[in-house]
Tab-separated table of C-alpha atoms in Angstrom:
chain	number	residue	atom	x	y	z
A	1	UNK	CA	-34.180	27.190	-7.599
A	2	UNK	CA	-32.421	30.072	-7.122
A	3	UNK	CA	-32.403	31.464	-3.910
A	4	UNK	CA	-35.377	33.353	-2.904
A	5	UNK	CA	-33.161	35.758	-1.469
A	6	UNK	CA	-31.949	37.172	-4.390
A	7	UNK	CA	-35.255	38.016	-6.033
A	8	UNK	CA	-36.081	41.673	-6.634
A	9	UNK	CA	-39.198	42.999	-6.021
A	10	UNK	CA	-40.011	45.207	-9.159
A	11	UNK	CA	-43.811	46.176	-8.238
A	12	UNK	CA	-46.510	45.589	-5.260
A	13	UNK	CA	-49.797	44.326	-6.838
A	14	UNK	CA	-52.018	44.211	-3.425
A	15	UNK	CA	-51.392	45.111	0.187
A	16	UNK	CA	-53.127	43.627	3.076
A	17	UNK	CA	-56.695	45.763	2.294
A	18	UNK	CA	-57.185	44.901	-1.083
A	19	UNK	CA	-56.336	41.226	-0.357
A	20	UNK	CA	-58.943	41.377	2.120
A	21	UNK	CA	-61.318	42.717	-0.160
A	22	UNK	CA	-60.224	40.375	-2.978
A	23	UNK	CA	-61.051	37.203	-0.747
A	24	UNK	CA	-64.517	38.987	0.391
A	25	UNK	CA	-65.233	39.034	-3.188
A	26	UNK	CA	-64.149	35.947	-4.144
A	27	UNK	CA	-66.565	34.363	-1.145
A	28	UNK	CA	-69.171	36.388	-2.659
A	29	UNK	CA	-69.430	34.912	-5.877
A	30	UNK	CA	-68.546	31.182	-4.293
A	31	UNK	CA	-71.870	31.566	-2.269
A	32	UNK	CA	-73.282	33.417	-5.259
A	33	UNK	CA	-72.352	31.069	-7.983
A	34	UNK	CA	-73.206	28.077	-5.590
A	35	UNK	CA	-76.536	29.364	-4.190
A	36	UNK	CA	-75.561	29.251	-0.704
A	37	UNK	CA	-73.031	27.417	1.279
A	38	UNK	CA	-74.893	24.074	1.674
A	39	UNK	CA	-72.487	20.766	0.421
A	40	UNK	CA	-69.980	23.410	0.034
A	41	UNK	CA	-66.483	21.931	0.763
A	42	UNK	CA	-63.208	24.557	0.842
A	43	UNK	CA	-60.016	22.407	-0.079
A	44	UNK	CA	-56.689	24.870	0.858
A	45	UNK	CA	-54.001	23.113	-1.627
A	46	UNK	CA	-50.497	23.546	0.500
A	47	UNK	CA	-48.907	25.836	1.566
A	48	UNK	CA	-50.005	29.272	0.469
A	49	UNK	CA	-53.683	27.972	-0.490
A	50	UNK	CA	-54.471	26.660	3.228
A	51	UNK	CA	-54.624	29.963	4.923
A	52	UNK	CA	-56.710	31.991	1.486
A	53	UNK	CA	-59.371	28.393	2.223
A	54	UNK	CA	-59.278	29.454	5.645
A	55	UNK	CA	-60.009	32.972	4.981
A	56	UNK	CA	-62.543	32.118	2.446
A	57	UNK	CA	-64.193	29.770	5.051
A	58	UNK	CA	-64.907	32.621	7.619
A	59	UNK	CA	-65.701	34.788	5.265
A	60	UNK	CA	-68.401	32.442	3.926
A	61	UNK	CA	-69.455	31.878	7.214
A	62	UNK	CA	-70.090	35.219	7.670
A	63	UNK	CA	-72.396	35.802	4.848
A	64	UNK	CA	-74.238	32.265	5.264
A	65	UNK	CA	-74.399	31.490	9.059
A	66	UNK	CA	-72.612	27.858	8.364
A	67	UNK	CA	-69.575	27.032	7.622
A	68	UNK	CA	-68.572	25.430	4.900
A	69	UNK	CA	-66.890	22.382	5.351
A	70	UNK	CA	-62.872	22.435	4.930
A	71	UNK	CA	-59.669	20.277	3.913
A	72	UNK	CA	-56.340	20.917	3.169
A	73	UNK	CA	-54.203	19.038	-0.288
A	74	UNK	CA	-50.678	18.020	-0.203
A	75	UNK	CA	-50.044	17.298	-3.753
A	76	UNK	CA	-46.482	16.520	-3.429
A	77	UNK	CA	-47.051	12.907	-4.227
A	78	UNK	CA	-48.769	13.525	-7.201
A	79	UNK	CA	-46.235	16.100	-8.852
A	80	UNK	CA	-45.801	15.182	-12.683
A	81	UNK	CA	-41.931	16.444	-12.211
A	82	UNK	CA	-41.509	13.529	-9.289
A	83	UNK	CA	-38.630	11.804	-11.716
A	84	UNK	CA	-37.179	14.613	-13.097
A	85	UNK	CA	-36.322	16.956	-10.018
A	86	UNK	CA	-33.031	15.710	-8.510
A	87	UNK	CA	-34.266	15.924	-5.122
A	88	UNK	CA	-38.196	15.010	-4.389
A	89	UNK	CA	-39.950	17.766	-2.368
A	90	UNK	CA	-41.227	17.305	0.901
A	91	UNK	CA	-44.008	15.601	1.721
A	92	UNK	CA	-46.860	17.205	4.180
A	93	UNK	CA	-50.552	16.080	5.115
A	94	UNK	CA	-53.425	15.791	3.129
A	95	UNK	CA	-56.254	16.394	5.448
A	96	UNK	CA	-59.452	15.576	4.239
A	97	UNK	CA	-61.957	14.214	7.165
A	98	UNK	CA	-65.314	14.466	5.553
A	99	UNK	CA	-65.976	12.216	2.499
A	100	UNK	CA	-66.027	14.440	-1.050
A	101	UNK	CA	-68.719	12.256	-2.363
A	102	UNK	CA	-71.434	14.429	-3.721
A	103	UNK	CA	-69.768	17.530	-2.579
A	104	UNK	CA	-69.002	20.480	-4.532
A	105	UNK	CA	-65.658	21.430	-3.871
A	106	UNK	CA	-63.536	24.411	-4.297
A	107	UNK	CA	-59.666	24.184	-4.740
A	108	UNK	CA	-57.982	27.289	-3.488
A	109	UNK	CA	-54.699	28.615	-4.352
A	110	UNK	CA	-52.420	31.418	-4.391
A	111	UNK	CA	-51.343	31.908	-7.918
A	112	UNK	CA	-52.529	30.295	-11.223
A	113	UNK	CA	-49.523	30.006	-13.378
A	114	UNK	CA	-48.822	26.729	-15.611
A	115	UNK	CA	-52.172	24.373	-14.186
A	116	UNK	CA	-49.935	21.812	-13.169
A	117	UNK	CA	-50.461	22.075	-9.688
A	118	UNK	CA	-54.513	21.749	-10.013
A	119	UNK	CA	-54.156	18.738	-12.267
A	120	UNK	CA	-52.433	17.435	-9.643
A	121	UNK	CA	-54.766	18.093	-6.925
A	122	UNK	CA	-57.422	17.241	-9.247
A	123	UNK	CA	-56.065	13.746	-9.284
A	124	UNK	CA	-55.726	13.633	-5.492
A	125	UNK	CA	-59.110	14.557	-5.148
A	126	UNK	CA	-60.193	11.610	-7.692
A	127	UNK	CA	-58.549	9.372	-5.745
A	128	UNK	CA	-60.617	10.068	-2.205
A	129	UNK	CA	-63.974	9.583	-4.485
A	130	UNK	CA	-66.341	11.207	-6.561
A	131	UNK	CA	-67.493	15.127	-6.262
A	132	UNK	CA	-70.491	16.432	-7.623
A	133	UNK	CA	-68.192	19.809	-9.082
A	134	UNK	CA	-64.971	20.693	-8.517
A	135	UNK	CA	-64.000	24.439	-8.992
A	136	UNK	CA	-61.535	26.759	-8.257
A	137	UNK	CA	-60.429	30.288	-6.549
A	138	UNK	CA	-57.171	31.477	-7.078
A	139	UNK	CA	-55.978	34.725	-5.518
A	140	UNK	CA	-53.749	35.211	-8.854
A	141	UNK	CA	-54.265	33.966	-12.328
A	142	UNK	CA	-50.888	35.041	-14.159
A	143	UNK	CA	-52.578	34.513	-17.511
A	144	UNK	CA	-54.089	32.180	-20.098
A	145	UNK	CA	-50.909	32.012	-21.961
A	146	UNK	CA	-48.750	30.236	-19.406
A	147	UNK	CA	-51.111	27.551	-18.804
A	148	UNK	CA	-49.373	24.060	-20.300
A	149	UNK	CA	-52.960	22.349	-19.077
A	150	UNK	CA	-56.359	23.264	-20.200
A	151	UNK	CA	-57.568	24.333	-16.474
A	152	UNK	CA	-58.988	28.121	-15.725
A	153	UNK	CA	-59.915	29.462	-12.728
A	154	UNK	CA	-63.490	29.690	-11.703
A	155	UNK	CA	-63.359	32.214	-9.327
A	156	UNK	CA	-60.371	34.870	-9.716
A	157	UNK	CA	-58.982	37.509	-7.442
A	158	UNK	CA	-57.049	39.602	-9.878
A	159	UNK	CA	-55.716	38.635	-13.010
A	160	UNK	CA	-52.138	39.942	-13.761
A	161	UNK	CA	-50.201	39.363	-16.995
A	162	UNK	CA	-46.706	38.279	-16.398
A	163	UNK	CA	-43.396	37.490	-18.174
A	164	UNK	CA	-41.739	33.686	-17.134
A	165	UNK	CA	-38.996	35.549	-15.666
A	166	UNK	CA	-40.965	36.972	-12.963
A	167	UNK	CA	-42.366	35.262	-10.258
A	168	UNK	CA	-45.547	36.279	-8.220
A	169	UNK	CA	-45.541	36.052	-4.635
A	170	UNK	CA	-48.313	36.196	-2.040
A	171	UNK	CA	-47.316	36.883	0.990
A	172	UNK	CA	-49.306	35.827	4.314
A	173	UNK	CA	-48.528	36.438	7.889
A	174	UNK	CA	-48.963	32.968	8.453
A	175	UNK	CA	-45.349	32.788	6.601
A	176	UNK	CA	-43.965	36.055	6.369
A	177	UNK	CA	-43.872	39.270	7.691
A	178	UNK	CA	-46.342	41.512	5.444
A	179	UNK	CA	-49.820	40.809	3.979
A	180	UNK	CA	-49.071	41.726	0.564
A	181	UNK	CA	-48.622	40.277	-3.510
A	182	UNK	CA	-46.096	41.494	-5.198
A	183	UNK	CA	-44.266	40.750	-8.794
A	184	UNK	CA	-40.428	39.611	-8.193
A	185	UNK	CA	-37.484	39.024	-10.753
A	186	UNK	CA	-35.001	37.075	-10.490
A	187	UNK	CA	-31.248	38.344	-11.617
A	188	UNK	CA	-30.398	35.206	-13.476
A	189	UNK	CA	-32.531	33.947	-16.926
A	190	UNK	CA	-33.476	30.794	-16.301
A	191	UNK	CA	-37.419	30.451	-16.502
A	192	UNK	CA	-39.417	31.091	-13.566
A	193	UNK	CA	-40.583	27.683	-11.707
A	194	UNK	CA	-44.102	28.240	-10.052
A	195	UNK	CA	-47.267	25.937	-9.934
B	1	UNK	CA	-20.177	2.591	-9.891
B	2	UNK	CA	-21.234	6.335	-9.766
B	3	UNK	CA	-23.875	7.459	-7.139
B	4	UNK	CA	-24.134	10.862	-6.751
B	5	UNK	CA	-26.808	10.448	-3.618
B	6	UNK	CA	-24.776	7.208	-1.307
B	7	UNK	CA	-26.811	8.770	1.789
B	8	UNK	CA	-29.942	7.723	0.283
B	9	UNK	CA	-28.899	3.833	1.211
B	10	UNK	CA	-30.193	3.057	4.528
B	11	UNK	CA	-27.732	0.765	5.801
B	12	UNK	CA	-27.869	1.315	9.581
B	13	UNK	CA	-28.981	4.047	11.850
B	14	UNK	CA	-25.160	4.372	13.238
B	15	UNK	CA	-24.450	6.019	10.301
B	16	UNK	CA	-27.381	8.729	10.585
B	17	UNK	CA	-27.534	12.019	12.810
B	18	UNK	CA	-30.133	12.649	15.043
B	19	UNK	CA	-31.496	15.375	12.724
B	20	UNK	CA	-31.599	12.964	9.889
B	21	UNK	CA	-33.660	10.400	12.408
B	22	UNK	CA	-36.347	12.947	12.878
B	23	UNK	CA	-36.490	14.370	9.376
B	24	UNK	CA	-37.465	10.549	8.704
B	25	UNK	CA	-39.687	10.385	11.066
B	26	UNK	CA	-41.410	13.227	10.543
B	27	UNK	CA	-41.684	11.981	6.570
B	28	UNK	CA	-43.380	8.684	8.066
B	29	UNK	CA	-45.345	10.535	9.943
B	30	UNK	CA	-47.357	12.523	7.027
B	31	UNK	CA	-47.475	9.177	5.141
B	32	UNK	CA	-49.434	7.418	7.561
B	33	UNK	CA	-52.438	9.027	6.685
B	34	UNK	CA	-52.439	7.284	2.946
B	35	UNK	CA	-52.945	4.070	4.712
B	36	UNK	CA	-55.970	5.115	6.021
B	37	UNK	CA	-57.597	5.969	2.694
B	38	UNK	CA	-60.120	4.133	0.591
B	39	UNK	CA	-57.610	4.220	-2.392
B	40	UNK	CA	-54.340	3.479	-0.662
B	41	UNK	CA	-52.265	4.502	-3.351
B	42	UNK	CA	-50.133	7.909	-4.830
B	43	UNK	CA	-48.381	8.066	-7.820
B	44	UNK	CA	-45.417	8.999	-6.269
B	45	UNK	CA	-43.071	6.332	-7.034
B	46	UNK	CA	-44.645	5.303	-10.313
B	47	UNK	CA	-42.183	3.966	-13.040
B	48	UNK	CA	-39.651	2.665	-10.163
B	49	UNK	CA	-38.593	-0.335	-9.189
B	50	UNK	CA	-38.130	-2.164	-5.568
B	51	UNK	CA	-36.443	-5.474	-5.185
B	52	UNK	CA	-37.108	-7.298	-2.078
B	53	UNK	CA	-34.088	-9.413	-1.691
B	54	UNK	CA	-34.623	-11.909	0.971
B	55	UNK	CA	-32.195	-14.735	1.617
B	56	UNK	CA	-33.727	-14.797	5.587
B	57	UNK	CA	-37.298	-15.670	5.893
B	58	UNK	CA	-39.289	-13.084	6.738
B	59	UNK	CA	-43.555	-12.428	6.481
B	60	UNK	CA	-43.473	-8.994	8.100
B	61	UNK	CA	-41.108	-7.188	7.113
B	62	UNK	CA	-41.477	-8.231	3.682
B	63	UNK	CA	-44.841	-7.463	3.303
B	64	UNK	CA	-44.328	-4.309	4.902
B	65	UNK	CA	-42.105	-3.046	2.470
B	66	UNK	CA	-43.720	-4.468	-0.477
B	67	UNK	CA	-46.993	-2.991	1.013
B	68	UNK	CA	-45.198	0.442	0.853
B	69	UNK	CA	-43.601	0.500	-2.506
B	70	UNK	CA	-47.019	-0.575	-3.963
B	71	UNK	CA	-48.696	2.065	-2.089
B	72	UNK	CA	-46.516	4.550	-3.743
B	73	UNK	CA	-47.333	2.962	-7.198
B	74	UNK	CA	-43.408	1.432	-7.504
B	75	UNK	CA	-42.986	-2.072	-9.241
B	76	UNK	CA	-42.280	-4.845	-6.431
B	77	UNK	CA	-40.393	-7.796	-6.938
B	78	UNK	CA	-40.115	-9.793	-4.229
B	79	UNK	CA	-36.983	-12.541	-4.364
B	80	UNK	CA	-36.464	-15.279	-1.726
B	81	UNK	CA	-33.592	-17.123	-1.390
B	82	UNK	CA	-34.967	-20.424	-1.860
B	83	UNK	CA	-35.649	-19.375	-5.642
B	84	UNK	CA	-32.513	-17.651	-5.902
B	85	UNK	CA	-29.375	-18.630	-8.211
B	86	UNK	CA	-27.302	-18.616	-4.797
B	87	UNK	CA	-28.543	-21.865	-4.263
B	88	UNK	CA	-26.946	-22.685	-7.912
B	89	UNK	CA	-23.703	-21.462	-6.825
B	90	UNK	CA	-23.669	-17.741	-7.694
B	91	UNK	CA	-22.147	-15.245	-5.278
B	92	UNK	CA	-24.074	-12.485	-3.885
B	93	UNK	CA	-21.520	-9.986	-6.099
B	94	UNK	CA	-23.045	-11.818	-8.958
B	95	UNK	CA	-26.241	-11.771	-8.254
B	96	UNK	CA	-26.356	-8.015	-7.037
B	97	UNK	CA	-24.282	-7.230	-10.752
B	98	UNK	CA	-27.404	-9.443	-12.333
B	99	UNK	CA	-30.136	-7.182	-10.389
B	100	UNK	CA	-28.566	-4.173	-10.973
B	101	UNK	CA	-28.276	-5.178	-15.040
B	102	UNK	CA	-32.467	-4.885	-14.579
B	103	UNK	CA	-32.039	-1.156	-13.891
B	104	UNK	CA	-33.642	-1.235	-10.103
B	105	UNK	CA	-34.250	2.244	-8.537
B	106	UNK	CA	-34.041	0.635	-5.005
B	107	UNK	CA	-33.263	-2.740	-3.234
B	108	UNK	CA	-34.199	-3.691	0.296
B	109	UNK	CA	-31.999	-6.800	1.349
B	110	UNK	CA	-32.274	-8.402	4.355
B	111	UNK	CA	-28.988	-11.550	5.013
B	112	UNK	CA	-28.019	-12.970	7.814
B	113	UNK	CA	-24.094	-12.146	7.622
B	114	UNK	CA	-23.780	-8.572	8.838
B	115	UNK	CA	-22.638	-6.303	6.374
B	116	UNK	CA	-23.639	-7.924	3.217
B	117	UNK	CA	-26.512	-4.717	2.462
B	118	UNK	CA	-22.962	-2.233	2.208
B	119	UNK	CA	-21.347	-4.576	-0.292
B	120	UNK	CA	-24.322	-4.543	-2.406
B	121	UNK	CA	-24.119	-0.898	-1.610
B	122	UNK	CA	-20.595	-0.355	-3.000
B	123	UNK	CA	-21.268	-2.291	-6.481
B	124	UNK	CA	-24.680	-1.453	-7.152
B	125	UNK	CA	-26.289	1.452	-8.891
B	126	UNK	CA	-29.574	1.300	-6.626
B	127	UNK	CA	-29.831	2.924	-3.321
B	128	UNK	CA	-29.626	0.079	-0.608
B	129	UNK	CA	-32.127	-0.105	2.411
B	130	UNK	CA	-30.769	-2.908	5.026
B	131	UNK	CA	-33.771	-5.068	6.245
B	132	UNK	CA	-31.760	-6.772	8.691
B	133	UNK	CA	-28.096	-8.111	7.840
B	134	UNK	CA	-26.826	-10.656	10.889
B	135	UNK	CA	-26.710	-9.121	14.121
B	136	UNK	CA	-25.731	-5.835	12.909
B	137	UNK	CA	-28.454	-3.619	12.331
B	138	UNK	CA	-31.970	-3.432	11.419
B	139	UNK	CA	-32.343	0.450	10.831
B	140	UNK	CA	-36.405	0.316	9.921
B	141	UNK	CA	-37.682	-1.687	12.849
B	142	UNK	CA	-35.851	1.078	14.948
B	143	UNK	CA	-37.887	3.635	13.406
B	144	UNK	CA	-40.723	2.510	13.204
B	145	UNK	CA	-40.133	1.883	17.177
B	146	UNK	CA	-39.533	5.167	17.548
B	147	UNK	CA	-42.617	6.365	15.332
B	148	UNK	CA	-44.459	4.607	17.671
B	149	UNK	CA	-42.906	5.790	21.226
B	150	UNK	CA	-42.884	9.164	19.724
B	151	UNK	CA	-46.887	8.386	18.756
B	152	UNK	CA	-47.715	7.457	22.391
B	153	UNK	CA	-45.276	9.739	24.482
B	154	UNK	CA	-44.668	12.543	22.420
B	155	UNK	CA	-41.174	12.973	22.594
B	156	UNK	CA	-38.016	10.352	22.962
B	157	UNK	CA	-35.534	12.495	24.585
B	158	UNK	CA	-35.624	12.205	28.201
B	159	UNK	CA	-37.481	8.976	28.244
B	160	UNK	CA	-36.179	5.539	30.426
B	161	UNK	CA	-35.959	2.303	27.534
B	162	UNK	CA	-35.624	-1.144	29.101
B	163	UNK	CA	-34.634	-3.885	26.079
B	164	UNK	CA	-35.076	-7.013	27.466
B	165	UNK	CA	-33.815	-10.169	26.169
B	166	UNK	CA	-31.060	-11.961	23.242
B	167	UNK	CA	-29.039	-8.425	23.037
B	168	UNK	CA	-26.077	-10.476	21.744
B	169	UNK	CA	-27.675	-11.599	18.842
B	170	UNK	CA	-30.024	-9.082	18.333
B	171	UNK	CA	-30.117	-6.497	15.225
B	172	UNK	CA	-32.958	-4.885	16.597
B	173	UNK	CA	-31.360	-4.104	19.634
B	174	UNK	CA	-28.104	-2.754	18.047
B	175	UNK	CA	-30.048	-0.275	15.817
B	176	UNK	CA	-32.628	0.576	18.506
B	177	UNK	CA	-29.860	1.380	21.325
B	178	UNK	CA	-28.268	3.741	18.527
B	179	UNK	CA	-31.168	5.400	17.700
B	180	UNK	CA	-32.510	6.037	21.272
B	181	UNK	CA	-29.266	6.952	22.680
B	182	UNK	CA	-28.740	9.603	19.396
B	183	UNK	CA	-32.402	10.788	20.274
B	184	UNK	CA	-31.545	11.628	23.696
B	185	UNK	CA	-33.363	8.790	25.597
B	186	UNK	CA	-31.448	6.589	28.296
B	187	UNK	CA	-31.134	2.468	27.684
B	188	UNK	CA	-30.734	-0.143	29.739
B	189	UNK	CA	-30.379	-3.868	28.432
B	190	UNK	CA	-31.017	-7.394	30.788
B	191	UNK	CA	-30.954	-10.996	29.742
B	192	UNK	CA	-29.496	-14.158	30.765
B	193	UNK	CA	-25.659	-13.123	31.168
B	194	UNK	CA	-24.579	-15.484	28.128
B	195	UNK	CA	-26.892	-13.257	25.756
B	196	UNK	CA	-26.151	-9.299	27.022
B	197	UNK	CA	-22.336	-9.165	26.737
B	198	UNK	CA	-21.022	-6.717	29.457
B	199	UNK	CA	-18.729	-4.684	27.171
B	200	UNK	CA	-21.930	-3.373	25.158
B	201	UNK	CA	-22.118	-0.445	27.888
B	202	UNK	CA	-19.468	0.805	24.825
B	203	UNK	CA	-21.541	0.493	21.900
B	204	UNK	CA	-22.872	3.996	21.775
B	205	UNK	CA	-20.609	7.037	22.462
B	206	UNK	CA	-23.198	8.189	25.277
B	207	UNK	CA	-23.161	4.715	27.235
B	208	UNK	CA	-25.655	2.478	27.867
B	209	UNK	CA	-26.460	0.462	31.269
B	210	UNK	CA	-26.142	-3.363	31.543
B	211	UNK	CA	-28.389	-4.692	34.194
B	212	UNK	CA	-27.765	-7.962	35.876
B	213	UNK	CA	-31.549	-8.152	36.564
B	214	UNK	CA	-34.609	-7.757	34.563
B	215	UNK	CA	-35.582	-5.969	37.322
B	216	UNK	CA	-33.414	-3.419	37.400
B	217	UNK	CA	-33.729	-2.442	33.827
B	218	UNK	CA	-37.587	-2.396	33.763
B	219	UNK	CA	-37.531	-0.522	37.268
B	220	UNK	CA	-39.128	3.085	36.493
B	221	UNK	CA	-38.931	2.594	32.556
B	222	UNK	CA	-41.726	4.480	29.825
B	223	UNK	CA	-40.841	1.525	27.222
B	224	UNK	CA	-40.352	-1.738	27.786
B	225	UNK	CA	-39.132	-3.391	24.878
B	226	UNK	CA	-38.609	-6.894	24.317
B	227	UNK	CA	-36.660	-8.758	21.838
B	228	UNK	CA	-37.423	-12.284	20.540
B	229	UNK	CA	-36.101	-15.273	22.016
B	230	UNK	CA	-34.740	-17.190	19.443
B	231	UNK	CA	-35.616	-21.454	20.263
B	232	UNK	CA	-32.414	-22.255	18.027
B	233	UNK	CA	-30.203	-20.454	21.102
B	234	UNK	CA	-31.488	-23.111	23.334
B	235	UNK	CA	-29.617	-25.543	21.776
B	236	UNK	CA	-26.609	-23.521	21.708
B	237	UNK	CA	-26.541	-23.807	25.552
B	238	UNK	CA	-26.958	-19.794	25.753
B	239	UNK	CA	-29.939	-20.733	28.613
B	240	UNK	CA	-31.283	-24.024	30.087
B	241	UNK	CA	-34.884	-24.156	28.936
B	242	UNK	CA	-37.491	-22.228	27.465
B	243	UNK	CA	-39.592	-22.456	30.808
B	244	UNK	CA	-36.448	-21.277	32.656
B	245	UNK	CA	-35.951	-18.194	30.420
B	246	UNK	CA	-39.602	-17.318	30.744
B	247	UNK	CA	-39.428	-17.796	34.489
B	248	UNK	CA	-36.355	-15.892	34.627
B	249	UNK	CA	-36.602	-13.206	32.229
B	250	UNK	CA	-40.433	-13.233	30.693
B	251	UNK	CA	-42.245	-9.903	30.847
B	252	UNK	CA	-45.175	-10.659	33.376
B	253	UNK	CA	-47.457	-8.146	34.689
B	254	UNK	CA	-45.740	-8.384	37.824
B	255	UNK	CA	-42.574	-6.985	35.999
B	256	UNK	CA	-44.659	-4.651	34.272
B	257	UNK	CA	-45.798	-3.009	36.969
B	258	UNK	CA	-42.117	-1.773	38.280
B	259	UNK	CA	-42.015	0.637	35.147
B	260	UNK	CA	-43.883	3.611	35.210
B	261	UNK	CA	-47.535	3.603	34.937
B	262	UNK	CA	-48.236	4.820	31.544
B	263	UNK	CA	-45.031	2.674	30.550
B	264	UNK	CA	-45.858	1.387	26.925
B	265	UNK	CA	-44.538	-2.761	25.357
B	266	UNK	CA	-43.256	-3.078	22.140
B	267	UNK	CA	-42.162	-6.644	20.494
B	268	UNK	CA	-40.745	-6.507	17.303
B	269	UNK	CA	-42.012	-9.741	16.312
B	270	UNK	CA	-42.897	-12.644	15.951
B	271	UNK	CA	-43.332	-13.192	19.616
B	272	UNK	CA	-43.171	-16.211	21.471
B	273	UNK	CA	-46.381	-16.142	23.869
B	274	UNK	CA	-45.720	-17.600	27.473
B	275	UNK	CA	-41.833	-16.740	26.700
B	276	UNK	CA	-40.572	-13.765	26.495
B	277	UNK	CA	-44.212	-12.414	27.067
B	278	UNK	CA	-47.094	-13.371	28.611
B	279	UNK	CA	-49.859	-13.366	26.983
B	280	UNK	CA	-52.066	-11.281	29.530
B	281	UNK	CA	-49.150	-8.334	28.728
B	282	UNK	CA	-49.267	-8.843	24.946
B	283	UNK	CA	-52.817	-8.334	24.299
B	284	UNK	CA	-53.003	-5.465	27.311
B	285	UNK	CA	-53.292	-2.296	26.105
B	286	UNK	CA	-50.130	-1.392	27.114
B	287	UNK	CA	-48.880	-3.355	24.771
B	288	UNK	CA	-48.462	-1.355	21.255
B	289	UNK	CA	-46.984	-4.484	19.091
B	290	UNK	CA	-49.781	-4.075	16.255
B	291	UNK	CA	-49.330	-0.082	16.460
B	292	UNK	CA	-45.441	-1.282	15.484
B	293	UNK	CA	-46.715	-3.027	12.503
B	294	UNK	CA	-49.151	-0.604	11.418
B	295	UNK	CA	-46.320	2.979	11.492
B	296	UNK	CA	-43.635	0.109	9.930
B	297	UNK	CA	-45.493	0.685	6.385
B	298	UNK	CA	-45.327	4.432	7.147
B	299	UNK	CA	-41.917	4.493	8.041
B	300	UNK	CA	-40.865	1.907	4.712
B	301	UNK	CA	-42.914	4.550	2.411
B	302	UNK	CA	-41.101	6.699	3.718
B	303	UNK	CA	-37.199	5.415	3.351
B	304	UNK	CA	-38.188	4.366	-0.216
B	305	UNK	CA	-39.431	8.016	-1.306
B	306	UNK	CA	-36.547	9.187	0.348
B	307	UNK	CA	-34.123	6.828	-0.791
B	308	UNK	CA	-35.699	7.700	-4.501
B	309	UNK	CA	-35.104	10.845	-4.329
B	310	UNK	CA	-37.221	12.792	-1.661
B	311	UNK	CA	-36.815	15.313	0.733
B	312	UNK	CA	-37.165	14.837	4.303
B	313	UNK	CA	-40.222	16.471	6.039
B	314	UNK	CA	-39.459	19.152	8.717
B	315	UNK	CA	-41.670	20.450	11.492
């Protein structure tokens, strides 16, 4: 993967305020769709899905007065490119402290692109038990034409049609200096790699 | 013979930097959770082959490596010396080349001679992991000991560790001495004079204290590490009788009281109750012997993952 520092920001599609609004709307949609927060289990996918899942949990708690269950998935060991990449990626911890059996899981990630990350997350979830439903919430959907698996999101902050050479970066205060979403491009021609 | 990732062999702790040790331990900590799941398996090493090549008998280490491989979905094959071609006269090198021809991704090897894993690493395309070579090293044991210490003490840097027993013949002691001193701990060793060589103080750069009395080593220690006394040593006149060993060097509650109040006790197993460690010490809450075994699986999962191409976790 090319050095992140060589990426050039082409345009900014969300600032902090708009991100906050998008998350509020997503929280509303999740609650409305599931008729409350009962048996709702918000699961963030590392890394950037985790703070987003936390914020969605906060907002759902404000709306419903109860905090949904909350967990973290690290999908590294479930990736389908482990045998092809030169150096396997870093493993972090999965934290699902409550049984997922019979729960409505809302997977949360920052960007939906090829769908392969979500496939890995679902495979891992199934190893933990049999949830009642699994839904997907993403802040940014890069568009169906990039999908390599039949996976779509149930809750979408914003659809951003992109080229393969472009990279969407969701910047969060937990990892970055700013709260924003931008489209970046690398100078080289190799296709962008994003979950 | 071309192997681009030579660093993926784990031949000993001596070759590792403190940063690499921390990287392995952090990775291992993230693997711990998998063994607590109902489905104790992740697909990370699916399609990879791990050969456990044990020229010395072992239950714990071999089972631990086998479980680690299986929990990562690798195919594990166990070869023990009684069923190997070596008993039919094949050389070690030929065994290695034959195994290599079957394209394993990783070979875990234990041998009674020091340096065998290093020899294998020179000829094999597979990543070689040392599971104990003679009196040289047993790196995964030192790593799981370090994980146990870190879990209970929160750190290794600045701790005082006493290692008691047959230091001379112990690969566990050597690997631990390298690891602990690299990580900033102070190490004191003690045991029968015949089994604790004086010149051991030069084994590591930072030096270690060779104590004449077990009590001197244990006094004020945060960690007391007891080594297994190998009964066959008695015949070689390294010490007179097991009973005498127990009296002079065995870890009793009285001796352990010299250590810090919150000191922990480690033993690599299999232990001789009533000889190097008193039963009531072994069964006390200060003894973390079963934790060591538990963390052993996580450490070996991390090592196998890293050996077959993984990156270390960082904090």
